[in-house]
Amino acid sequence: MRERPNRHSYAGRITRAYVLLLCAVVTFISMAIVGIVGVYLVKSKQDDSAQLMAALKESFVDGKPDWDAWLQTGGRARHAYVRVSVIGAETDQTYYSRNTRRFLSDTLTTTPLFSHVQYQENQGVYYYRESIVHKDGQVFDYEIWMSLNNMIELLQVIISAIIGITLVGTVLGAWAISLLARRLNRPLATLTQAASGIVAKDNVTYHERLPEPAGPAEVHALAVEFNRLLHSLNAQVIRDNQFVSDASHELRTPLTAIRGHVTLMRRHGNAHPELVPESLAIIEAESQKMQRLIESLLALSRMDHAQLDRVPLDLAALVPRVVARYQSTQPIQVQLPASLIVLANAESLEQILLGLLNNAHKYTPHDTPITISAAQVGQQVALSVADLGPGIPDDAKSKVFDRFYRVDRSRTKHIPGTGLGLAIAARLAALNGGTITVVDNQPRGSCFIVTLPLANSENL
Ligand code: ADP
């Protein structure tokens, strides 16, 4: 499934995340504060009511309340409503403190969760405490109502203050954080602008680079990596252009020869018929050369996107098979251990080996031996093809693997070749997870070494 594009800027995302976080934190803190303050206030109301209840019981003299003594117990008594019901042996009696009768004329409802809290629409919320005492054959039912309205007002003020502070804090914080986020974003925005500037240029060169800011580290690393990618892509494009121009150049030479001889035959063929066979032979040779070149070019371009199936192969079986297929009068010596298993693609490995044998045959006297040997080096296998020919000068050793490179063209002029054989071998070696290099052979000649991964339990 394709991911939906999300084009919100970092500044927007950071601001939104901050505001959400701030709201969550503030809500949590507010609830905690309100909860703690609420519990504390209820607790203090409970203590007050317990003290009042004790004072109320004490203010009862001879089974009757002494309201004046009770009011002297403190300011809190003035704000409480009290009802005392005395259920005695003779008559039942109910006593009310001042205003209690009026207070109780409205019906109070008990809140479902808190049995000690009662509510009345006109009076508000009250804390209710009851105590039943059996004394001298009488039952005293003491009831006290203490207003919770002040406490609720205080909680409302606290909640309003917190909401107000949160709103102001959120707005100011969002503004500050969006400024900060924009500042943090600036290096990235500068890079984007620089990239757009390059794209908008009329003549983009292969040397364009993004500016690499000193900081922050992530943006610096991004710019450096992007420049590396740009450099490697540009290098690839330059190589491809060079390849196309080299290929055209190489094709032009035989084509010019063919056209020259066709013109020669057309103009002088009738007058000098003896020239015709020679010209036809040259045309045939040049067209064969073109065919080889085109086949090699096609092989190379196919390899650009190829992937090879690699399996364990025993060189002790594969090398003799290739040598047997390679028909040449030149002596070939094979020095291999009894078994050496590599992880490779058989067809491509045979192609590499045949190419190296062909070159050894082409560039060395035909009576000198070619030696093929192999040995394990760490987790690799080194397969070498050594000859006793002229060798390859040091400065040309790495270049021989470049496309179209031929050492000293005057020397190899009469030896047919395209300069693509070793480039193909190097690409095939790379597709097999290996490399190819050339070193001097002793006492003379060159030694091509192909390294391949050893087939073991780790890379199977
Ligand atoms: P070519 O088609 O010219 O043989 P290659 O890519 O196979 O192209 O080889 C590139 C060049 O490397 C050759 O032109 C030749 O100059 C040199 N070369 C390759 N193999 C040998 C060798 N065994 N001995 C000496 N020179 C060699």
Short mmCIF file of C-alpha atoms and ligand atoms in Angstrom, two decimals:
data_model
loop_
_atom_site.label_atom_id
_atom_site.label_comp_id
_atom_site.label_asym_id
_atom_site.label_seq_id
_atom_site.Cartn_x
_atom_site.Cartn_y
_atom_site.Cartn_z
CA MET A 1 0.00 0.00 0.00
CA ARG A 2 1.30 3.46 -0.88
CA GLU A 3 1.92 5.78 2.01
CA ARG A 4 -0.24 8.88 1.89
CA PRO A 5 1.91 11.99 1.42
CA ASN A 6 2.06 14.07 4.58
CA ARG A 7 3.27 17.53 3.65
CA HIS A 8 2.98 19.25 7.03
CA SER A 9 6.14 21.16 7.86
CA TYR A 10 8.30 20.21 10.83
CA ALA A 11 7.46 23.56 12.46
CA GLY A 12 3.73 22.75 12.22
CA ARG A 13 4.22 19.21 13.51
CA ILE A 14 6.41 20.27 16.43
CA THR A 15 3.98 23.05 17.39
CA ARG A 16 0.99 20.69 17.23
CA ALA A 17 2.81 18.01 19.24
CA TYR A 18 3.86 20.62 21.82
CA VAL A 19 0.34 22.03 22.20
CA LEU A 20 -1.14 18.53 22.60
CA LEU A 21 1.54 17.59 25.12
CA LEU A 22 1.08 20.83 27.03
CA CYS A 23 -2.71 20.33 27.15
CA ALA A 24 -2.29 16.75 28.36
CA VAL A 25 0.23 17.74 31.04
CA VAL A 26 -1.80 20.72 32.21
CA THR A 27 -5.02 18.66 32.32
CA PHE A 28 -3.24 16.02 34.36
CA ILE A 29 -1.70 18.57 36.74
CA SER A 30 -5.03 20.44 37.10
CA MET A 31 -6.89 17.25 37.89
CA ALA A 32 -4.22 16.29 40.38
CA ILE A 33 -4.33 19.74 42.08
CA VAL A 34 -8.14 19.80 42.17
CA GLY A 35 -8.18 16.23 43.49
CA ILE A 36 -5.60 16.89 46.20
CA VAL A 37 -7.16 20.20 47.29
CA GLY A 38 -10.64 18.62 47.22
CA VAL A 39 -9.57 15.65 49.34
CA TYR A 40 -7.80 17.98 51.78
CA LEU A 41 -10.84 20.25 52.13
CA VAL A 42 -13.27 17.32 52.58
CA LYS A 43 -10.90 15.85 55.15
CA SER A 44 -10.82 19.14 57.06
CA LYS A 45 -14.62 19.32 56.85
CA GLN A 46 -14.79 15.80 58.31
CA ASP A 47 -12.53 16.83 61.21
CA ASP A 48 -14.56 20.00 61.80
CA SER A 49 -17.79 18.06 61.82
CA ALA A 50 -16.35 15.50 64.24
CA GLN A 51 -15.28 18.33 66.61
CA LEU A 52 -18.70 19.98 66.28
CA MET A 53 -20.42 16.69 66.94
CA ALA A 54 -18.37 16.21 70.12
CA ALA A 55 -19.15 19.78 71.23
CA LEU A 56 -22.85 19.25 70.44
CA LYS A 57 -23.01 16.18 72.62
CA GLU A 58 -21.29 18.04 75.45
CA SER A 59 -23.70 21.00 75.17
CA PHE A 60 -26.61 18.72 76.02
CA VAL A 61 -27.59 19.24 79.61
CA ASP A 62 -30.45 17.26 81.13
CA GLY A 63 -31.44 15.88 77.77
CA LYS A 64 -31.86 19.39 76.24
CA PRO A 65 -29.51 21.37 73.99
CA ASP A 66 -27.86 24.50 75.31
CA TRP A 67 -27.53 26.39 72.03
CA ASP A 68 -25.63 29.35 73.55
CA ALA A 69 -22.96 27.02 74.97
CA TRP A 70 -22.81 25.26 71.66
CA LEU A 71 -22.40 28.50 69.68
CA GLN A 72 -19.47 29.39 71.89
CA THR A 73 -17.54 26.39 70.66
CA GLY A 74 -16.39 28.49 67.71
CA GLY A 75 -17.24 30.26 64.47
CA ARG A 76 -17.87 27.02 62.65
CA ALA A 77 -20.89 26.25 64.82
CA ARG A 78 -22.61 29.39 63.51
CA HIS A 79 -22.48 28.05 59.95
CA ALA A 80 -23.74 24.58 60.75
CA TYR A 81 -27.31 23.34 60.94
CA VAL A 82 -28.12 20.93 63.73
CA ARG A 83 -31.08 18.67 64.48
CA VAL A 84 -31.24 16.48 67.57
CA SER A 85 -34.04 13.94 67.88
CA VAL A 86 -34.58 12.46 71.36
CA ILE A 87 -36.64 9.34 71.30
CA GLY A 88 -37.40 8.70 74.96
CA ALA A 89 -39.51 6.51 77.15
CA GLU A 90 -42.20 9.24 77.59
CA THR A 91 -42.31 11.65 74.62
CA ASP A 92 -40.24 12.05 71.50
CA GLN A 93 -38.65 15.47 71.16
CA THR A 94 -36.81 17.14 68.21
CA TYR A 95 -34.54 20.17 68.72
CA TYR A 96 -33.32 22.47 65.92
CA SER A 97 -30.51 25.00 66.03
CA ARG A 98 -31.12 28.48 64.64
CA ASN A 99 -32.47 28.53 61.02
CA THR A 100 -32.28 24.73 60.79
CA ARG A 101 -36.01 24.32 60.52
CA ARG A 102 -36.08 26.67 57.48
CA PHE A 103 -33.05 24.91 56.03
CA LEU A 104 -34.68 21.52 56.29
CA SER A 105 -37.97 22.72 54.77
CA ASP A 106 -36.25 22.14 51.38
CA THR A 107 -35.74 18.45 50.62
CA LEU A 108 -32.10 17.42 50.46
CA THR A 109 -30.91 14.73 48.09
CA THR A 110 -28.05 12.41 48.93
CA THR A 111 -25.42 12.07 46.21
CA PRO A 112 -25.14 8.45 45.05
CA LEU A 113 -21.37 8.08 45.41
CA PHE A 114 -20.80 10.04 48.62
CA SER A 115 -23.37 9.30 51.32
CA HIS A 116 -22.02 12.17 53.46
CA VAL A 117 -22.69 14.79 50.80
CA GLN A 118 -26.21 16.14 50.35
CA TYR A 119 -27.51 18.59 47.77
CA GLN A 120 -30.34 21.04 47.61
CA GLU A 121 -30.98 23.32 44.67
CA ASN A 122 -31.39 26.56 46.68
CA GLN A 123 -28.94 25.77 49.49
CA GLY A 124 -26.09 24.14 47.60
CA VAL A 125 -23.93 21.25 48.76
CA TYR A 126 -23.65 20.16 52.42
CA TYR A 127 -21.54 17.77 54.42
CA TYR A 128 -23.82 15.59 56.57
CA ARG A 129 -22.85 13.78 59.79
CA GLU A 130 -25.10 11.72 62.03
CA SER A 131 -24.42 10.10 65.39
CA ILE A 132 -26.90 7.93 67.36
CA VAL A 133 -26.33 7.57 71.07
CA HIS A 134 -28.31 5.40 73.55
CA LYS A 135 -28.32 6.97 77.00
CA ASP A 136 -30.52 6.58 80.07
CA GLY A 137 -33.10 4.59 78.14
CA GLN A 138 -33.28 7.31 75.47
CA VAL A 139 -32.00 7.42 71.89
CA PHE A 140 -30.23 10.63 70.86
CA ASP A 141 -30.00 11.15 67.07
CA TYR A 142 -27.53 14.00 66.44
CA GLU A 143 -27.42 15.38 62.85
CA ILE A 144 -25.13 18.14 61.58
CA TRP A 145 -25.07 19.80 58.10
CA MET A 146 -22.03 21.86 57.22
CA SER A 147 -21.92 23.89 54.02
CA LEU A 148 -19.45 22.80 51.36
CA ASN A 149 -20.29 25.80 49.17
CA ASN A 150 -17.18 27.78 50.12
CA MET A 151 -15.03 24.82 49.37
CA ILE A 152 -16.67 24.30 45.96
CA GLU A 153 -16.27 27.99 45.17
CA LEU A 154 -12.60 27.73 46.04
CA LEU A 155 -12.22 24.71 43.76
CA GLN A 156 -14.02 26.57 40.96
CA VAL A 157 -11.63 29.52 41.36
CA ILE A 158 -8.66 27.12 41.23
CA ILE A 159 -9.99 25.38 38.08
CA SER A 160 -10.74 28.71 36.37
CA ALA A 161 -7.26 30.00 37.24
CA ILE A 162 -5.66 26.83 35.87
CA ILE A 163 -7.71 26.99 32.64
CA GLY A 164 -6.81 30.68 32.20
CA ILE A 165 -3.11 30.08 32.85
CA THR A 166 -3.18 27.04 30.50
CA LEU A 167 -4.76 28.99 27.69
CA VAL A 168 -2.29 31.88 27.99
CA GLY A 169 0.61 29.41 28.40
CA THR A 170 -0.50 27.37 25.40
CA VAL A 171 -0.82 30.39 23.12
CA LEU A 172 2.53 31.87 24.24
CA GLY A 173 4.21 28.43 24.17
CA ALA A 174 2.85 27.62 20.71
CA TRP A 175 4.14 30.95 19.42
CA ALA A 176 7.58 30.43 21.01
CA ILE A 177 7.81 26.83 19.85
CA SER A 178 6.81 27.67 16.27
CA LEU A 179 9.56 30.33 16.23
CA LEU A 180 12.06 27.79 17.54
CA ALA A 181 10.89 25.09 15.11
CA ARG A 182 11.21 27.50 12.20
CA ARG A 183 14.72 28.38 13.31
CA LEU A 184 15.61 24.67 13.60
CA ASN A 185 14.15 24.12 10.15
CA ARG A 186 16.12 26.90 8.53
CA PRO A 187 19.21 24.83 7.53
CA LEU A 188 16.94 22.28 5.81
CA ALA A 189 14.99 25.04 4.07
CA THR A 190 18.30 26.52 2.87
CA LEU A 191 19.32 23.14 1.44
CA THR A 192 15.97 22.77 -0.32
CA GLN A 193 16.36 26.25 -1.78
CA ALA A 194 19.88 25.45 -2.97
CA ALA A 195 18.62 22.21 -4.61
CA SER A 196 15.75 24.09 -6.33
CA GLY A 197 18.28 26.71 -7.47
CA ILE A 198 20.39 23.99 -9.12
CA VAL A 199 17.35 22.43 -10.83
CA ALA A 200 16.18 25.84 -12.10
CA LYS A 201 19.58 26.63 -13.66
CA ASP A 202 19.71 26.83 -17.46
CA ASN A 203 23.01 25.03 -17.77
CA VAL A 204 23.39 22.42 -15.03
CA THR A 205 26.93 21.02 -14.95
CA TYR A 206 28.21 17.71 -13.61
CA HIS A 207 29.95 19.59 -10.78
CA GLU A 208 26.93 20.98 -8.95
CA ARG A 209 27.01 20.59 -5.17
CA LEU A 210 24.76 21.52 -2.29
CA PRO A 211 26.21 23.85 0.36
CA GLU A 212 27.30 21.81 3.41
CA PRO A 213 26.25 23.72 6.55
CA ALA A 214 28.57 23.40 9.57
CA GLY A 215 25.59 22.43 11.76
CA PRO A 216 23.36 20.91 12.89
CA ALA A 217 25.06 17.54 12.53
CA GLU A 218 22.06 15.80 10.88
CA VAL A 219 21.70 18.43 8.16
CA HIS A 220 25.47 18.50 7.61
CA ALA A 221 25.47 14.69 7.23
CA LEU A 222 22.48 14.87 4.85
CA ALA A 223 24.21 17.46 2.65
CA VAL A 224 27.48 15.49 2.64
CA GLU A 225 25.73 12.22 1.75
CA PHE A 226 23.61 13.95 -0.89
CA ASN A 227 26.75 15.44 -2.47
CA ARG A 228 28.37 12.01 -2.46
CA LEU A 229 25.32 10.56 -4.19
CA LEU A 230 25.34 13.44 -6.70
CA HIS A 231 29.05 12.90 -7.31
CA SER A 232 28.65 9.17 -7.89
CA LEU A 233 25.63 9.63 -10.19
CA ASN A 234 27.48 12.32 -12.14
CA ALA A 235 30.54 10.10 -12.41
CA GLN A 236 28.30 7.33 -13.77
CA VAL A 237 26.77 9.70 -16.34
CA ILE A 238 30.24 10.91 -17.37
CA ARG A 239 31.39 7.28 -17.71
CA ASP A 240 28.32 6.41 -19.77
CA ASN A 241 28.86 9.41 -22.05
CA GLN A 242 32.50 8.47 -22.44
CA PHE A 243 31.47 4.90 -23.20
CA VAL A 244 29.04 5.99 -25.92
CA SER A 245 31.65 8.29 -27.45
CA ASP A 246 34.37 5.57 -27.28
CA ALA A 247 32.00 3.00 -28.77
CA SER A 248 31.10 5.37 -31.62
CA HIS A 249 34.75 6.07 -32.21
CA GLU A 250 35.65 2.36 -32.25
CA LEU A 251 32.80 1.60 -34.64
CA ARG A 252 33.74 4.47 -36.91
CA THR A 253 37.21 3.03 -37.74
CA PRO A 254 36.01 -0.27 -39.35
CA LEU A 255 33.06 1.54 -40.88
CA THR A 256 35.39 4.07 -42.55
CA ALA A 257 37.53 1.20 -43.90
CA ILE A 258 34.46 -0.58 -45.28
CA ARG A 259 33.10 2.56 -46.95
CA GLY A 260 36.59 3.35 -48.37
CA HIS A 261 36.84 -0.05 -50.01
CA VAL A 262 33.27 0.08 -51.33
CA THR A 263 34.07 3.46 -52.97
CA LEU A 264 37.36 2.03 -54.29
CA MET A 265 35.58 -0.91 -55.88
CA ARG A 266 32.83 1.26 -57.34
CA ARG A 267 35.32 3.67 -58.94
CA HIS A 268 38.11 1.33 -59.99
CA GLY A 269 36.58 -2.15 -59.78
CA ASN A 270 35.88 -2.34 -63.50
CA ALA A 271 39.24 -1.00 -64.58
CA HIS A 272 41.23 -2.98 -61.97
CA PRO A 273 39.28 -6.17 -61.15
CA GLU A 274 42.35 -7.56 -59.33
CA LEU A 275 41.65 -5.08 -56.48
CA VAL A 276 38.20 -6.54 -55.77
CA PRO A 277 39.12 -9.76 -53.88
CA GLU A 278 41.54 -7.84 -51.62
CA SER A 279 38.92 -5.16 -50.88
CA LEU A 280 36.23 -7.78 -50.21
CA ALA A 281 38.59 -9.56 -47.76
CA ILE A 282 39.19 -6.27 -45.92
CA ILE A 283 35.44 -5.51 -45.85
CA GLU A 284 34.79 -8.99 -44.45
CA ALA A 285 37.49 -8.64 -41.77
CA GLU A 286 36.28 -5.15 -40.75
CA SER A 287 32.63 -6.20 -40.62
CA GLN A 288 33.61 -9.19 -38.44
CA LYS A 289 35.47 -6.77 -36.18
CA MET A 290 32.34 -4.59 -35.98
CA GLN A 291 30.23 -7.63 -35.16
CA ARG A 292 32.59 -8.64 -32.31
CA LEU A 293 32.57 -5.11 -31.01
CA ILE A 294 28.77 -4.84 -31.09
CA GLU A 295 28.37 -8.24 -29.41
CA SER A 296 30.80 -7.23 -26.66
CA LEU A 297 29.01 -3.89 -26.18
CA LEU A 298 25.66 -5.65 -25.93
CA ALA A 299 27.10 -8.15 -23.44
CA LEU A 300 28.46 -5.30 -21.30
CA SER A 301 25.22 -3.32 -21.34
CA ARG A 302 23.20 -6.44 -20.42
CA MET A 303 25.51 -7.01 -17.48
CA ASP A 304 24.73 -3.56 -16.05
CA HIS A 305 21.44 -4.81 -14.64
CA ALA A 306 22.24 -8.53 -14.42
CA GLN A 307 22.09 -10.71 -11.37
CA LEU A 308 23.68 -14.13 -11.40
CA ASP A 309 22.52 -17.31 -9.73
CA ARG A 310 25.49 -18.57 -7.76
CA VAL A 311 25.95 -22.16 -6.62
CA PRO A 312 28.85 -24.11 -5.06
CA LEU A 313 31.24 -25.14 -7.85
CA ASP A 314 34.34 -27.34 -7.65
CA LEU A 315 37.20 -25.63 -9.51
CA ALA A 316 38.98 -29.01 -9.75
CA ALA A 317 36.17 -30.10 -12.11
CA LEU A 318 35.35 -26.81 -13.84
CA VAL A 319 38.87 -25.70 -14.87
CA PRO A 320 39.86 -28.97 -16.68
CA ARG A 321 36.49 -28.86 -18.50
CA VAL A 322 37.21 -25.33 -19.82
CA VAL A 323 40.79 -26.24 -20.75
CA ALA A 324 39.53 -29.28 -22.67
CA ARG A 325 37.05 -27.10 -24.57
CA TYR A 326 39.71 -24.50 -25.35
CA GLN A 327 41.28 -25.76 -28.56
CA SER A 328 44.79 -24.44 -28.90
CA THR A 329 48.18 -25.82 -29.61
CA GLN A 330 49.70 -23.74 -26.79
CA PRO A 331 50.62 -25.84 -23.73
CA ILE A 332 48.37 -25.25 -20.71
CA GLN A 333 49.45 -26.42 -17.25
CA VAL A 334 46.79 -26.87 -14.56
CA GLN A 335 47.89 -26.88 -10.90
CA LEU A 336 44.88 -27.34 -8.63
CA PRO A 337 44.18 -28.93 -5.26
CA ALA A 338 42.01 -32.08 -5.25
CA SER A 339 38.93 -30.00 -4.53
CA LEU A 340 38.24 -26.28 -4.10
CA ILE A 341 34.59 -25.24 -3.88
CA VAL A 342 33.67 -21.67 -4.77
CA LEU A 343 30.32 -19.93 -4.77
CA ALA A 344 29.90 -18.79 -8.38
CA ASN A 345 27.90 -18.91 -11.56
CA ALA A 346 29.36 -21.67 -13.78
CA GLU A 347 28.68 -20.04 -17.16
CA SER A 348 30.17 -16.69 -16.22
CA LEU A 349 33.18 -18.28 -14.54
CA GLU A 350 33.86 -20.28 -17.73
CA GLN A 351 33.53 -17.05 -19.74
CA ILE A 352 36.12 -15.29 -17.51
CA LEU A 353 38.52 -18.22 -17.80
CA LEU A 354 38.11 -18.49 -21.59
CA GLY A 355 38.69 -14.72 -21.94
CA LEU A 356 41.92 -14.90 -19.91
CA LEU A 357 43.11 -17.96 -21.87
CA ASN A 358 42.33 -16.15 -25.16
CA ASN A 359 44.34 -13.10 -24.09
CA ALA A 360 47.27 -15.24 -22.89
CA HIS A 361 47.20 -16.99 -26.24
CA LYS A 362 46.89 -13.73 -28.22
CA TYR A 363 49.66 -11.80 -26.46
CA THR A 364 52.31 -14.50 -25.79
CA PRO A 365 54.54 -16.65 -28.01
CA HIS A 366 52.56 -19.80 -28.82
CA ASP A 367 55.27 -22.16 -27.61
CA THR A 368 55.34 -20.75 -24.04
CA PRO A 369 53.13 -22.44 -21.47
CA ILE A 370 50.07 -20.89 -19.80
CA THR A 371 49.62 -21.91 -16.15
CA ILE A 372 46.28 -22.08 -14.36
CA SER A 373 46.44 -22.49 -10.58
CA ALA A 374 44.13 -21.92 -7.61
CA ALA A 375 44.52 -21.66 -3.83
CA GLN A 376 42.43 -20.75 -0.83
CA VAL A 377 43.27 -17.37 0.76
CA GLY A 378 41.20 -16.81 3.92
CA GLN A 379 37.55 -16.94 2.96
CA GLN A 380 38.44 -16.38 -0.71
CA VAL A 381 39.80 -18.48 -3.53
CA ALA A 382 42.43 -17.01 -5.85
CA LEU A 383 42.28 -18.44 -9.38
CA SER A 384 45.31 -17.35 -11.50
CA VAL A 385 46.09 -17.48 -15.19
CA ALA A 386 49.81 -16.79 -15.74
CA ASP A 387 51.78 -16.53 -19.00
CA LEU A 388 55.34 -15.93 -20.11
CA GLY A 389 54.53 -13.15 -22.58
CA PRO A 390 55.61 -9.48 -22.67
CA GLY A 391 53.71 -8.59 -19.44
CA ILE A 392 51.80 -5.39 -18.76
CA PRO A 393 53.56 -2.15 -17.73
CA ASP A 394 52.78 -0.98 -14.15
CA ASP A 395 50.99 2.21 -15.25
CA ALA A 396 48.64 0.16 -17.48
CA LYS A 397 47.86 -2.57 -14.94
CA SER A 398 44.66 -0.99 -13.61
CA LYS A 399 43.67 0.57 -16.93
CA VAL A 400 43.50 -2.74 -18.83
CA PHE A 401 40.15 -3.36 -17.12
CA ASP A 402 38.73 -0.08 -18.50
CA ARG A 403 36.48 -0.28 -21.53
CA PHE A 404 38.35 0.08 -24.88
CA TYR A 405 41.76 0.35 -23.23
CA ARG A 406 44.54 -1.46 -25.14
CA VAL A 407 48.19 -1.30 -24.06
CA ASP A 408 50.43 0.40 -26.60
CA ARG A 409 48.18 0.35 -29.66
CA SER A 410 51.13 0.18 -32.07
CA ARG A 411 52.32 -3.06 -30.41
CA THR A 412 48.89 -4.70 -30.43
CA LYS A 413 47.84 -3.20 -33.73
CA HIS A 414 48.04 -6.50 -35.60
CA ILE A 415 46.45 -8.51 -32.80
CA PRO A 416 42.68 -8.47 -33.20
CA GLY A 417 40.81 -7.15 -30.18
CA THR A 418 38.24 -4.65 -29.02
CA GLY A 419 39.67 -3.59 -25.67
CA LEU A 420 36.47 -4.86 -24.03
CA GLY A 421 37.47 -8.44 -23.04
CA LEU A 422 38.96 -7.57 -19.62
CA ALA A 423 36.19 -5.03 -18.87
CA ILE A 424 33.68 -7.85 -19.39
CA ALA A 425 35.79 -10.23 -17.24
CA ALA A 426 35.98 -7.61 -14.43
CA ARG A 427 32.21 -7.04 -14.52
CA LEU A 428 31.56 -10.80 -14.45
CA ALA A 429 33.95 -11.22 -11.51
CA ALA A 430 32.09 -8.45 -9.65
CA LEU A 431 28.72 -10.11 -10.38
CA ASN A 432 30.19 -13.26 -8.81
CA GLY A 433 31.11 -11.31 -5.69
CA GLY A 434 34.79 -11.31 -6.61
CA THR A 435 37.53 -9.18 -8.18
CA ILE A 436 40.12 -9.41 -10.91
CA THR A 437 43.65 -7.95 -10.84
CA VAL A 438 46.86 -8.34 -12.76
CA VAL A 439 50.40 -8.67 -11.39
CA ASP A 440 53.79 -9.46 -12.95
CA ASN A 441 54.50 -13.14 -13.47
CA GLN A 442 57.93 -14.59 -12.57
CA PRO A 443 60.34 -14.68 -14.37
CA ARG A 444 58.27 -12.72 -16.93
CA GLY A 445 54.80 -12.25 -18.33
CA SER A 446 51.57 -11.37 -16.57
CA CYS A 447 49.43 -13.15 -14.04
CA PHE A 448 45.68 -12.42 -13.86
CA ILE A 449 44.18 -13.27 -10.46
CA VAL A 450 40.43 -13.79 -10.05
CA THR A 451 39.23 -13.90 -6.44
CA LEU A 452 35.95 -15.65 -5.68
CA PRO A 453 34.13 -16.29 -2.42
CA LEU A 454 34.73 -19.70 -0.91
CA ALA A 455 31.54 -21.77 -0.63
CA ASN A 456 31.09 -22.47 3.05
CA SER A 457 28.17 -22.74 5.42
CA GLU A 458 28.28 -18.94 6.08
CA ASN A 459 27.64 -17.75 2.54
CA LEU A 460 25.42 -20.61 1.34
P1 ADP B 1 41.61 -6.90 -26.22
O1 ADP B 1 40.40 -7.16 -27.00
O2 ADP B 1 42.43 -5.77 -26.74
O3 ADP B 1 42.41 -8.10 -25.93
P2 ADP B 1 41.23 -6.85 -23.39
O4 ADP B 1 40.34 -6.00 -22.56
O5 ADP B 1 41.06 -8.30 -23.29
O6 ADP B 1 41.07 -6.32 -24.86
O7 ADP B 1 42.69 -6.50 -22.96
C1 ADP B 1 43.06 -5.14 -22.81
C2 ADP B 1 44.52 -4.98 -23.10
O8 ADP B 1 45.32 -5.60 -22.08
C3 ADP B 1 44.96 -5.67 -24.36
O9 ADP B 1 44.75 -4.83 -25.48
C4 ADP B 1 46.40 -5.91 -24.11
O10 ADP B 1 47.17 -4.77 -24.44
C5 ADP B 1 46.50 -6.14 -22.60
N1 ADP B 1 46.56 -7.57 -22.26
C6 ADP B 1 45.52 -8.35 -21.92
N2 ADP B 1 45.93 -9.59 -21.64
C7 ADP B 1 47.29 -9.61 -21.77
C8 ADP B 1 48.31 -10.60 -21.60
N3 ADP B 1 48.02 -11.84 -21.22
N4 ADP B 1 49.59 -10.22 -21.82
C9 ADP B 1 49.89 -8.97 -22.18
N5 ADP B 1 48.97 -7.98 -22.38
C10 ADP B 1 47.69 -8.31 -22.17
#
